[in-house]
Coordinates of C-alpha atoms and ligand atoms in Angstrom, one line a residue:
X62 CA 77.3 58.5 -100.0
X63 CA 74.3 61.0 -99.6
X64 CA 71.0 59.4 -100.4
X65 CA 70.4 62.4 -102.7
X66 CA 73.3 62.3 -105.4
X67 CA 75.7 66.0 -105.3
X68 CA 74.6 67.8 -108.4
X69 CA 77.0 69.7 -110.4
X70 CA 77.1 72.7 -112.8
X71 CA 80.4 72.0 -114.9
X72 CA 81.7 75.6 -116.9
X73 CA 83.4 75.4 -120.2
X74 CA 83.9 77.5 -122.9
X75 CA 86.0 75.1 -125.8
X76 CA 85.6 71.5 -126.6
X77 CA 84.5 70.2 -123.5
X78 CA 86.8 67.3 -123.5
X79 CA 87.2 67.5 -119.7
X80 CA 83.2 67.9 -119.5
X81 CA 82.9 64.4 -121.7
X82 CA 85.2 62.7 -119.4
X83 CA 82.6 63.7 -116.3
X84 CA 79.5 63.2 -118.4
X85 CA 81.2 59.6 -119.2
X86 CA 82.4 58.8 -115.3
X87 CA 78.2 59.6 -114.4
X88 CA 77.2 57.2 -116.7
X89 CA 79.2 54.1 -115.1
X90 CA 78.4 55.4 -111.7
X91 CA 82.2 56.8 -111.2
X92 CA 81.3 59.8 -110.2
X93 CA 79.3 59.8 -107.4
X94 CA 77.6 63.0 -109.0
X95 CA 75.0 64.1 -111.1
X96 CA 75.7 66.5 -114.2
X97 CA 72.6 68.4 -113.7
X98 CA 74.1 71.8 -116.0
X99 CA 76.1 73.1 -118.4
X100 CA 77.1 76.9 -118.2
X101 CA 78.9 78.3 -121.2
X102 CA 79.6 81.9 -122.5
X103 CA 80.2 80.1 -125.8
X104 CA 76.8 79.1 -127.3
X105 CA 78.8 77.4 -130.2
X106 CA 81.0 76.1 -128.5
X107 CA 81.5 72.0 -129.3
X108 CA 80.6 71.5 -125.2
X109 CA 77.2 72.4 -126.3
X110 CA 76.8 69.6 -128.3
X111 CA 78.5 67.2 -125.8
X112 CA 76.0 68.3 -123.5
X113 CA 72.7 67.7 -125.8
X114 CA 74.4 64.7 -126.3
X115 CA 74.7 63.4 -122.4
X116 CA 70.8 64.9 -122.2
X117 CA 72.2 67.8 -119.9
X118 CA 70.8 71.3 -119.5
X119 CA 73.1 73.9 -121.1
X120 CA 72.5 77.7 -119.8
X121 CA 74.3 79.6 -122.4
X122 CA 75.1 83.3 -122.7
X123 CA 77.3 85.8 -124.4
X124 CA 78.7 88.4 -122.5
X125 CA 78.2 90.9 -124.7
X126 CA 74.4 91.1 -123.7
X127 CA 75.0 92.6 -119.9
X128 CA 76.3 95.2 -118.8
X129 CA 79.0 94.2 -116.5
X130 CA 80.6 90.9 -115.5
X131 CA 78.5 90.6 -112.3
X132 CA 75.3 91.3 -114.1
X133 CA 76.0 87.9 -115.8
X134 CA 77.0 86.6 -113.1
X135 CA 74.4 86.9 -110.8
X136 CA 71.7 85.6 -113.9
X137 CA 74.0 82.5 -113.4
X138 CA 73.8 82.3 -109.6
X139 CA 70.0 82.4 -110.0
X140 CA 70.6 79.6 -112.3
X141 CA 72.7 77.7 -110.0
X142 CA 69.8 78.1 -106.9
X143 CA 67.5 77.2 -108.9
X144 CA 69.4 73.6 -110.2
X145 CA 70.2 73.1 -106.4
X146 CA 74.0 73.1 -107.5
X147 CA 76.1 71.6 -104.7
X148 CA 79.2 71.5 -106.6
X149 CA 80.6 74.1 -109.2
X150 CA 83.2 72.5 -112.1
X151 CA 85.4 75.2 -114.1
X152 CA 86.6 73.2 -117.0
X153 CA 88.2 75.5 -119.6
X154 CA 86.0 78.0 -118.9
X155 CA 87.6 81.2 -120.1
X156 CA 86.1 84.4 -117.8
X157 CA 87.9 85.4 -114.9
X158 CA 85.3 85.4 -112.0
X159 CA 84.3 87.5 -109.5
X160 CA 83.0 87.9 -105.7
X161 CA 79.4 87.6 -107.2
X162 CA 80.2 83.4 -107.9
X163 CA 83.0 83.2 -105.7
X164 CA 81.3 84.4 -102.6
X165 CA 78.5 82.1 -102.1
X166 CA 80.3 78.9 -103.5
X167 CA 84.1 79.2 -101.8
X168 CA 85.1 75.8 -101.0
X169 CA 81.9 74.5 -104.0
X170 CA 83.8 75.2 -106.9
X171 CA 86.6 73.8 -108.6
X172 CA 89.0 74.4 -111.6
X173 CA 91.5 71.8 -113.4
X174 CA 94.8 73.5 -114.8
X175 CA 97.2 71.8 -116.9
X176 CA 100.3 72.4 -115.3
X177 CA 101.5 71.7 -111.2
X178 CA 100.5 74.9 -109.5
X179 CA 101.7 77.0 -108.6
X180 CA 103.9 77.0 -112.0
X181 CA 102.4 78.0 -115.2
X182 CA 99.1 80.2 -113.7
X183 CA 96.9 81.7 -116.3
X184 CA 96.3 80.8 -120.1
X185 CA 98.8 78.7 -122.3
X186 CA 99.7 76.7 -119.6
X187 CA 101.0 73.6 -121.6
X188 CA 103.1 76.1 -123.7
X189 CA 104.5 78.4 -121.0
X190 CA 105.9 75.0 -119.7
X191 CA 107.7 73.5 -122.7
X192 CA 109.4 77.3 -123.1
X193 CA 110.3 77.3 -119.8
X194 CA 111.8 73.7 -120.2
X195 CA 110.9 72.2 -117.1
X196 CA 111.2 68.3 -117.1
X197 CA 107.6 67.7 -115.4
X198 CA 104.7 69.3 -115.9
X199 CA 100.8 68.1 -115.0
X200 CA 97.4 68.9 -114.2
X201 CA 96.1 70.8 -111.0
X202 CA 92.8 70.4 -108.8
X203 CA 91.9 73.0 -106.6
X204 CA 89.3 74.9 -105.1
X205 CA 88.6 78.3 -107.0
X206 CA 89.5 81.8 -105.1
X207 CA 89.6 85.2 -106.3
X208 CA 93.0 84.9 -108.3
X209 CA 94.2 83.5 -111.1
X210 CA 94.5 79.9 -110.3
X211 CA 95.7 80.2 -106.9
X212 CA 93.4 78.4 -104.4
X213 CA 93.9 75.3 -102.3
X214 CA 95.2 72.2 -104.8
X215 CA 92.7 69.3 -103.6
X216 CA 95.3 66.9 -106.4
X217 CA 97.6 67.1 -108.7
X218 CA 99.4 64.5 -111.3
X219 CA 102.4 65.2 -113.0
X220 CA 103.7 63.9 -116.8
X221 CA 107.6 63.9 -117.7
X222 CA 108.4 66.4 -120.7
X223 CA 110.1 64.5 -123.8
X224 CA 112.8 66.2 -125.7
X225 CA 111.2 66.1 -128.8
X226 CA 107.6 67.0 -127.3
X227 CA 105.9 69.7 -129.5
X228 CA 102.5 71.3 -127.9
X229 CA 100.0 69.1 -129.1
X230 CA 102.0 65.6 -128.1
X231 CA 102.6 67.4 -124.6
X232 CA 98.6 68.4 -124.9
X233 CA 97.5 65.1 -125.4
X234 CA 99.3 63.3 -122.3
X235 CA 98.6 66.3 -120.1
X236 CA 94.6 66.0 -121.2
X237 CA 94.6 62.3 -120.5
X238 CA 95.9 62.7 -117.0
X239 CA 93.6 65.5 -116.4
X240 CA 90.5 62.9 -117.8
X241 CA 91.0 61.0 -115.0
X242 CA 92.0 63.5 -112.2
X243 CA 89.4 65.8 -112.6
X244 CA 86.3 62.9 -112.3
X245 CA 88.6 61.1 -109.1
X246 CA 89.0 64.7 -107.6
X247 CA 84.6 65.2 -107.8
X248 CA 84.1 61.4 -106.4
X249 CA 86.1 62.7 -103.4
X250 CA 84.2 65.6 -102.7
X251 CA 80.5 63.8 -103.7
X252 CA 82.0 61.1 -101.0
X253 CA 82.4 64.0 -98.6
X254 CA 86.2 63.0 -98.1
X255 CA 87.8 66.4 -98.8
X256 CA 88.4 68.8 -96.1
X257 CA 89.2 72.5 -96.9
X258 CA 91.4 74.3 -93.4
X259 CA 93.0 77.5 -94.9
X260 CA 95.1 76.6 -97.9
X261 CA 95.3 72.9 -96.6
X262 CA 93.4 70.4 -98.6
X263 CA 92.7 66.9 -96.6
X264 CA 91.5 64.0 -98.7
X265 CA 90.4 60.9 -96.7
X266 CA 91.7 58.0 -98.1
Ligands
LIG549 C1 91.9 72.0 -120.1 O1 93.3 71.8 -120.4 C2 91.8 72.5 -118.7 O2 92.8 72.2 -117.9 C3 91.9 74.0 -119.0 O3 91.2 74.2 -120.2 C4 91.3 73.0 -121.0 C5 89.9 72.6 -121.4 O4 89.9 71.6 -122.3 N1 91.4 74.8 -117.9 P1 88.5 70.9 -122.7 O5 87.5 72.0 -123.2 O6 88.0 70.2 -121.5 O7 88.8 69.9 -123.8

C-alpha cells in the first residue's frame, strides 16, 4: 500500500448509510483509505450528522445558490484540490454530474447502484426491479462517466427476489450487500489492484 493513505471525498445526499459503512471500514483499517470529506447538496441531510460524527469535513451547499450546475461544480473541484482527493465516492448522491467533475476525475470516481447494471439505471432502482419481476437483483460498482449509471462496473453482487418481497424487505438485503461491496470495491483501488482498459475493469486478486 502507498505510504501516504488514498484520501477520499464520499457524495451523498440521504441517510448516508453507505457513507457509515466506509466511515466504519476506516476505523478498523478495512479500507485502506482515509475519509478526508463529505460533499452534500443536502445540508440536512442525516449524512451530515454521520459525518460530525466520524470527525469528517462536510462541504455542504444548495444548489439553489449558483447559477448553473457547473458553477457548483467547479466550487467543489476547488474543494476537492484543495483536500488532495485521490478518490471520488458517489453514494446516493442525487445530481446528475457534468464534464466539470467528470473530466479531471474519469477513472477517480465511483458510484454504487442497487441493481446489476446495466438493468434498472437511474432512480428507484430497487422498485423498478420488483415491478419488472426479475428473480435477481444486486448492487453495482463502477467508475462514473457522463451517463446515467453507465460506466465500467469494477463489482457487482447479486440477492435472489422473494415472492413475498415488498420494497423495504428487498431494500434491506440489497443495502447490506451494498455495505460490504462498496468498502471491498475502495480497498481494491487504495491497493492499486484495479485496472481501467476501455469498458474493461481488471481487479487483481
Ligand atoms: C443506495 O442504495 C445507493 O446504491 C444509491 O443510493 C442509496 C443511498 O443510500 N445510489 P444511503 O444514503 O447510503 O443510505
Amino acid at each position: 500500500m502507498p505510504a501516504t493513505p488514498l484520501r477520499i471525498a464520499v457524495f451523498a445526499s440521504g441517510s448516508g448509510s453507505n457513507f457509515q459503512a466506509l466511515a466504519e471500514a476506516a476505523g478498523r483499517g478495512a479500507l485502506g483509505a482515509e475519509i478526508a470529506l463529505l460533499v452534500t447538496d443536502k445540508p440536512d441531510a442525516p449524512v451530515v450528522e454521520r459525518a460530525q460524527r466520524f470527525g469528517i469535513d462536510v462541504f455542504a451547499f444548495r444548489a439553489k445558490a449558483y447559477p448553473s450546475r457547473e458553477a457548483y461544480e467547479a466550487e467543489i473541484v476547488a474543494k476537492l484540490r484543495e483536500a488532495d482527493i485521490g478518490l471520488i465516492v458517489l453514494a446516493g448522491y442525487m445530481r446528475l454530474i457534468t464534464d466539470v467533475l467528470v473530466a479531471p476525475y474519469y477513472g477517480r470516481m465511483i458510484n454504487i447502484h442497487p441493481a446489476l447494471l446495466p438493468a434498472f439505471p437511474g432512480v428507484r432502482a430497487i422498485r423498478q426491479a420488483l415491478e419488472y419481476g426479475v428473480k435477481l437483483t444486486g448492487a453495482t460498482v463502477h467508475f462514473v462517466d457522463g451517463g446515467m449509471d453507465s460506466g465500467p462496473i469494477i463489482a457487482q453482487r447479486a440477492v435472489e427476489i422473494r415472492g413475498d418481497d415488498t420494497e423495504e424487505t428487498l431494500a434491506e438485503r440489497v443495502h447490506a450487500v451494498e455495505h460490504a461491496l462498496l468498502p471491498e470495491a475502495v480497498r481494491w483501488i487504495a491497493e492499486g489492484r484495479v485496472a481501467l482498459n476501455g469498458r474493461i475493469v481488471t481487479v487483481r486478486r
